[in-house]
C-alpha positions as CSV (number, residue, x, y, z in Angstrom):
1,M,-36.1,-45.6,-6.5
2,K,-33.8,-47.2,-9.1
3,G,-34.3,-44.1,-11.4
4,I,-33.5,-41.7,-8.6
5,S,-30.5,-43.7,-7.5
6,S,-29.2,-43.7,-11.1
7,K,-29.8,-39.9,-11.4
8,W,-27.7,-39.2,-8.3
9,K,-25.0,-41.5,-9.5
10,W,-24.7,-39.5,-12.7
11,L,-24.7,-36.3,-10.8
12,L,-21.9,-37.5,-8.6
13,L,-19.9,-38.6,-11.5
14,F,-20.4,-35.3,-13.3
15,S,-19.3,-33.4,-10.2
16,C,-16.1,-35.5,-10.0
17,I,-15.3,-34.8,-13.7
18,T,-15.8,-31.1,-13.3
19,I,-13.6,-30.9,-10.3
20,C,-10.9,-33.0,-11.8
21,F,-10.8,-31.4,-15.2
22,G,-11.6,-27.8,-14.3
23,I,-14.9,-27.3,-16.1
24,Y,-16.0,-25.1,-13.2
25,P,-13.8,-22.0,-12.4
26,E,-10.8,-22.7,-10.2
27,T,-11.2,-21.9,-6.5
28,R,-7.6,-22.4,-5.4
29,T,-5.8,-19.3,-4.1
30,N,-2.3,-20.2,-4.9
31,A,-0.6,-19.0,-8.2
32,F,-0.5,-21.5,-11.0
33,S,-1.2,-25.2,-10.8
34,S,1.5,-27.8,-10.0
35,Q,2.4,-28.6,-13.6
36,V,5.7,-27.6,-15.2
37,I,4.8,-25.1,-18.0
38,Q,6.8,-25.5,-21.1
39,K,6.8,-24.5,-24.8
40,G,3.8,-26.0,-26.5
41,A,1.6,-25.9,-23.4
42,V,-1.9,-24.3,-23.6
43,G,-4.5,-23.3,-21.0
44,N,-5.0,-21.2,-17.9
45,D,-1.5,-21.7,-16.5
46,V,-0.1,-20.2,-19.7
47,I,-2.5,-17.3,-19.5
48,E,-1.3,-16.6,-16.0
49,L,2.3,-17.0,-17.1
50,Q,1.9,-14.5,-20.0
51,A,-0.1,-12.0,-17.9
52,R,2.4,-12.0,-15.1
53,L,5.4,-11.7,-17.5
54,Q,3.6,-8.8,-19.3
55,N,2.7,-7.2,-16.0
56,I,6.4,-6.6,-15.2
57,G,7.5,-5.8,-18.8
58,Y,8.9,-9.0,-20.1
59,Y,6.2,-10.3,-22.4
60,K,5.0,-8.1,-25.3
61,G,2.7,-10.5,-27.1
62,K,-0.9,-11.4,-26.9
63,I,-2.2,-13.1,-23.8
64,D,-3.8,-16.1,-25.5
65,G,-2.9,-19.1,-23.4
66,A,-0.6,-20.7,-26.0
67,Y,3.1,-21.1,-25.0
68,G,5.0,-20.1,-28.2
69,W,8.3,-18.5,-28.9
70,G,7.4,-15.1,-27.6
71,T,6.5,-16.5,-24.2
72,Y,9.6,-18.7,-24.2
73,W,12.0,-15.9,-24.7
74,A,10.2,-13.6,-22.3
75,L,10.4,-16.3,-19.6
76,R,14.1,-16.9,-20.3
77,N,14.8,-13.2,-20.0
78,F,13.0,-13.2,-16.7
79,Q,14.9,-16.2,-15.5
80,Q,18.2,-14.6,-16.4
81,D,17.4,-11.4,-14.6
82,F,16.2,-13.1,-11.5
83,G,19.2,-15.6,-11.2
84,L,17.2,-18.7,-12.1
85,P,18.2,-21.6,-14.4
86,I,17.6,-20.3,-17.9
87,D,15.7,-23.1,-19.5
88,G,12.3,-21.7,-20.5
89,L,10.6,-24.1,-18.1
90,A,8.2,-22.6,-15.5
91,G,8.7,-25.1,-12.7
92,T,8.1,-24.6,-9.0
93,T,10.9,-22.1,-8.3
94,T,10.4,-20.0,-11.4
95,K,6.6,-19.8,-10.8
96,Q,7.1,-18.8,-7.2
97,K,9.6,-16.1,-8.1
98,L,7.3,-14.8,-10.8
99,A,4.3,-14.8,-8.5
100,N,6.3,-12.8,-5.9
101,A,7.5,-10.3,-8.6
102,S,4.2,-9.7,-10.3
103,N,0.5,-9.2,-9.9
104,F,-2.4,-11.1,-11.6
105,N,-6.0,-10.1,-11.7
106,K,-7.4,-13.4,-12.9
107,A,-11.0,-12.4,-13.1
108,W,-10.3,-9.3,-15.2
109,V,-7.8,-11.0,-17.5
110,H,-10.2,-13.9,-18.3
111,E,-13.1,-11.5,-18.7
112,Q,-11.2,-9.6,-21.4
113,I,-10.2,-12.9,-23.2
114,N,-13.8,-14.2,-23.1
115,K,-15.0,-10.9,-24.5
116,G,-12.5,-11.0,-27.3
117,N,-10.8,-7.9,-26.2
118,E,-7.3,-7.0,-27.2
119,F,-5.5,-5.7,-24.1
120,T,-2.2,-5.2,-22.3
121,Y,-1.5,-5.9,-18.7
122,Y,1.4,-3.7,-17.6
123,G,1.5,-2.8,-13.9
124,G,0.9,0.9,-13.2
125,V,-1.3,1.4,-16.3
126,P,-5.0,2.0,-15.4
127,I,-7.2,-0.9,-16.5
128,E,-9.4,1.3,-18.6
129,K,-6.4,2.3,-20.7
130,Q,-5.2,-1.2,-21.2
131,V,-8.1,-2.4,-23.3
132,K,-7.3,-1.4,-26.8
133,A,-10.0,-2.7,-29.0
134,K,-13.5,-4.1,-28.2
135,G,-15.0,-3.1,-24.8
136,T,-13.9,-0.5,-22.3
137,G,-12.7,-2.6,-19.5
138,T,-13.8,-1.2,-16.2
139,G,-13.4,-2.4,-12.6
140,G,-10.4,-3.9,-10.9
141,T,-6.8,-2.8,-11.3
142,A,-3.6,-4.2,-12.8
143,T,-2.3,-4.8,-9.3
144,G,-4.6,-7.9,-9.1
145,K,-6.7,-6.3,-6.4
146,A,-10.3,-5.1,-6.8
147,P,-10.7,-1.8,-4.9
148,S,-14.0,-1.0,-3.2
149,K,-14.3,2.2,-5.3
150,P,-12.6,3.4,-8.5
151,T,-9.1,4.6,-8.1
152,T,-8.6,8.2,-9.2
153,S,-5.5,10.4,-9.6
154,A,-7.2,13.5,-8.3
155,N,-5.0,13.7,-5.2
156,L,-1.8,12.3,-6.8
157,P,0.9,14.5,-8.3
158,G,1.1,14.8,-12.1
159,G,-1.9,12.4,-12.6
160,Y,0.2,9.4,-11.8
161,S,-1.5,6.4,-10.1
162,Q,-0.7,5.2,-6.6
163,N,0.8,2.1,-8.2
164,D,3.2,4.3,-10.2
165,I,4.4,6.1,-7.1
166,Q,4.7,3.0,-5.1
167,L,6.7,1.2,-7.9
168,M,9.0,4.2,-8.3
169,A,9.6,4.3,-4.6
170,N,10.5,0.7,-4.6
171,A,13.0,1.4,-7.5
172,V,14.5,4.4,-5.8
173,Y,14.9,2.6,-2.5
174,G,16.4,-0.5,-4.2
175,E,18.8,1.6,-6.3
176,A,19.7,4.5,-4.1
177,R,18.7,4.1,-0.5
178,G,22.3,4.9,0.6
179,E,22.5,8.0,-1.5
180,P,21.9,11.6,-0.4
181,Y,18.3,12.8,-0.8
182,T,19.2,14.7,-4.0
183,G,20.6,11.4,-5.4
184,Q,17.3,9.6,-4.7
185,V,15.3,12.3,-6.4
186,A,17.8,12.0,-9.3
187,V,17.1,8.3,-9.8
188,A,13.3,9.0,-9.8
189,A,13.9,11.8,-12.4
190,V,15.8,9.4,-14.7
191,I,12.8,7.0,-14.6
192,L,10.5,9.9,-15.6
193,N,12.9,11.1,-18.3
194,R,12.8,7.6,-19.8
195,V,9.0,7.5,-19.8
196,E,9.1,10.8,-21.8
197,S,11.7,9.5,-24.2
198,A,10.8,7.7,-27.4
199,A,13.8,5.3,-26.9
200,F,12.1,3.7,-23.8
201,P,8.8,2.3,-22.8
202,N,6.1,4.9,-22.1
203,T,4.9,3.6,-18.7
204,I,6.6,3.6,-15.3
205,S,6.4,-0.1,-15.0
206,G,7.6,-0.6,-18.6
207,V,10.7,1.5,-17.9
208,I,11.5,-0.1,-14.5
209,F,11.0,-3.7,-15.7
210,E,12.7,-3.3,-19.1
211,P,15.1,-6.3,-19.1
212,G,18.5,-5.3,-17.9
213,A,17.6,-1.7,-17.1
214,F,18.0,-1.6,-13.3
215,T,20.2,-3.6,-11.0
216,A,17.5,-3.6,-8.3
217,V,15.2,-5.5,-10.5
218,A,17.8,-8.0,-11.5
219,D,18.9,-8.8,-7.9
220,G,15.4,-8.6,-6.4
221,Q,16.0,-5.4,-4.2
222,I,13.1,-3.8,-6.1
223,W,10.8,-5.7,-3.7
224,L,12.3,-4.2,-0.5
225,T,9.9,-2.1,1.4
226,P,10.7,1.6,0.7
227,N,10.9,4.2,3.4
228,E,9.0,7.5,3.4
229,R,12.1,9.3,2.2
230,A,12.1,7.3,-1.1
231,K,8.4,8.1,-1.6
232,E,9.1,11.8,-0.9
233,A,11.9,11.7,-3.5
234,V,9.5,10.3,-6.1
235,V,6.9,13.0,-5.4
236,D,9.5,15.7,-5.7
237,A,10.6,14.3,-9.1
238,I,7.1,14.0,-10.4
239,N,6.5,17.6,-9.3
240,G,9.3,18.8,-11.5
241,W,12.6,18.6,-9.6
242,D,15.2,17.0,-11.9
243,P,18.7,17.3,-10.3
244,T,20.2,15.4,-13.2
245,G,19.7,17.9,-16.0
246,N,17.4,15.6,-18.0
247,A,19.6,12.4,-17.8
248,E,18.4,9.1,-19.0
249,Y,21.2,7.0,-17.7
250,Y,23.3,6.7,-14.5
251,F,25.9,4.4,-13.2
252,N,28.2,3.8,-10.3
253,P,31.8,4.2,-11.6
254,D,33.2,2.0,-8.8
255,T,31.1,-1.0,-9.7
256,A,30.1,-0.6,-13.4
257,T,31.2,-3.4,-15.6
258,S,29.8,-2.2,-18.9
259,K,32.2,-0.4,-21.2
260,W,29.2,1.0,-23.2
261,I,28.0,3.1,-20.3
262,W,31.2,5.0,-20.2
263,S,30.6,6.1,-23.8
264,R,27.5,8.1,-22.8
265,E,27.8,11.9,-22.4
266,Q,28.2,12.6,-18.7
267,I,26.2,15.4,-17.2
268,K,27.1,15.4,-13.5
269,R,27.9,13.3,-10.5
270,I,25.5,13.1,-7.5
271,G,26.7,10.9,-4.6
272,K,28.1,7.7,-6.0
273,H,26.3,7.9,-9.3
274,I,27.3,9.6,-12.6
275,F,24.3,10.8,-14.6
276,C,24.4,10.7,-18.4
277,K,22.5,11.6,-21.6
């Protein structure tokens, strides 16, 4: 009996250690742990921080779980754009804002790291295209949700993913919901024109979440629920309607504070926006 009792004592002790120190996979559903993440930190919280920052276009480096300078400046840029204290510290408010603004497929990200894969994690990019080196990366999506069957683009215009269209609709609604329909299509067309331009990121999410690119991202209106009109405008733009004449910039002359934007070659005005090359 004494041997059995000792055995169970050790088993109980081991169970406590694994729960306390995270040897077993985490089962919590909330984003991040309670710690303040700062430069020099390592571990799963940093992996999630890097993946979420990369998902919305701020972090360009390797997701390796080590909080270095690349992660630091990416987080500061995020904090600046989202009206947070710019200190490079991921505390409660910053983590909550980041969790609300991004997606994180924990199982998929950790699987790629464990396999030694080199990968990116930008929203709107199919998972199979995000794995660059070893492996082929199948299953799951960059939205952080695992669909019951593989997502295809067979019924989507131009081969764009449903996530691309949804994200563009969010941007159109956040930027131009008070504009005439042509003006909403024009904003969608500018996003597509930037994707095709060598001067900008080559993904929908990369363009939309490029730091400082869109006011709706900076003030959080990107996360308002778009109406069907905004989605229709996106589809029209993807199907080839470009009211802007291939513009890559636009601005509201009544509210613009940048002198630089006035230096761009103007193409036309649609509603309240002037569209430029």
